[in-house]
């Protein structure tokens, strides 16, 4: 499918993990008119996350590292 025929925002989900969730949320709110999903705890990872659409319409999720990951340990399964 050529880019000229594709629907913007279709076909890609971006997921970023950040060590300063509060700062990322503050910056995101300054960049977009509204969030697609407000901050909430992901039931699978038990970390905070929120989602937005980038300028091209792609869905972007921002997730916090767990406290264990920040200390250099793997998160519990």
Short mmCIF file of C-alpha atoms in Angstrom, two decimals:
data_model
loop_
_atom_site.label_atom_id
_atom_site.label_comp_id
_atom_site.label_asym_id
_atom_site.label_seq_id
_atom_site.Cartn_x
_atom_site.Cartn_y
_atom_site.Cartn_z
CA UNK A 1 0.00 0.00 0.00
CA UNK A 2 1.43 3.34 -0.94
CA UNK A 3 1.65 6.12 1.60
CA UNK A 4 -0.66 8.24 -0.55
CA UNK A 5 -3.46 5.68 -0.19
CA UNK A 6 -2.97 4.77 3.49
CA UNK A 7 -5.11 6.14 6.29
CA UNK A 8 -2.93 8.21 8.65
CA UNK A 9 -2.35 6.48 11.96
CA UNK A 10 -3.25 3.05 10.65
CA UNK A 11 -0.99 0.05 11.21
CA UNK A 12 1.44 1.05 13.95
CA UNK A 13 1.44 1.21 17.75
CA UNK A 14 4.39 2.83 19.48
CA UNK A 15 5.17 1.95 23.09
CA UNK A 16 7.80 3.84 25.10
CA UNK A 17 9.00 3.17 28.64
CA UNK A 18 10.30 6.14 30.61
CA UNK A 19 12.08 6.55 33.92
CA UNK A 20 10.40 9.90 34.73
CA UNK A 21 6.71 9.22 34.14
CA UNK A 22 5.48 12.46 35.74
CA UNK A 23 7.70 14.60 33.50
CA UNK A 24 6.68 12.63 30.40
CA UNK A 25 3.01 13.16 31.29
CA UNK A 26 3.55 16.88 31.82
CA UNK A 27 5.33 17.22 28.48
CA UNK A 28 2.68 15.16 26.66
CA UNK A 29 -0.14 17.33 28.03
CA UNK A 30 1.71 20.40 26.71
CA UNK A 31 1.99 18.86 23.23
CA UNK A 32 -1.48 17.44 22.58
CA UNK A 33 -5.00 18.75 23.04
CA UNK A 34 -6.13 15.54 24.76
CA UNK A 35 -4.85 12.14 25.77
CA UNK A 36 -6.37 9.03 24.20
CA UNK A 37 -6.12 7.29 27.59
CA UNK A 38 -5.60 9.10 30.87
CA UNK A 39 -2.92 7.79 33.24
CA UNK A 40 -3.85 4.43 34.75
CA UNK A 41 -2.24 1.28 36.10
CA UNK A 42 -1.74 -1.39 33.47
CA UNK A 43 -3.19 -4.57 35.04
CA UNK A 44 -0.56 -6.78 33.38
CA UNK A 45 2.62 -4.86 34.16
CA UNK A 46 1.30 -2.99 37.22
CA UNK A 47 2.97 0.19 35.95
CA UNK A 48 1.46 3.58 35.18
CA UNK A 49 0.78 4.41 31.53
CA UNK A 50 -1.11 6.81 29.27
CA UNK A 51 -1.70 7.01 25.53
CA UNK A 52 -1.92 9.77 22.93
CA UNK A 53 -1.95 10.26 19.16
CA UNK A 54 1.12 11.71 17.49
CA UNK A 55 0.80 14.45 14.81
CA UNK A 56 0.42 11.79 12.10
CA UNK A 57 -2.39 10.04 14.00
CA UNK A 58 -0.37 7.11 15.32
CA UNK A 59 -1.25 5.70 18.73
CA UNK A 60 1.57 6.14 21.26
CA UNK A 61 1.65 4.62 24.75
CA UNK A 62 4.01 5.89 27.44
CA UNK A 63 4.71 3.54 30.35
CA UNK A 64 6.69 3.96 33.55
CA UNK A 65 9.47 1.59 34.47
CA UNK A 66 8.66 -0.38 37.60
CA UNK A 67 10.61 0.47 40.75
CA UNK A 68 12.42 -2.89 40.48
CA UNK A 69 13.50 -2.15 36.90
CA UNK A 70 14.81 1.25 37.93
CA UNK A 71 16.97 -0.49 40.56
CA UNK A 72 18.34 -2.89 37.91
CA UNK A 73 16.16 -5.92 38.65
CA UNK A 74 13.61 -7.58 36.41
CA UNK A 75 9.94 -6.98 37.11
CA UNK A 76 7.99 -9.92 38.58
CA UNK A 77 6.08 -12.02 36.08
#
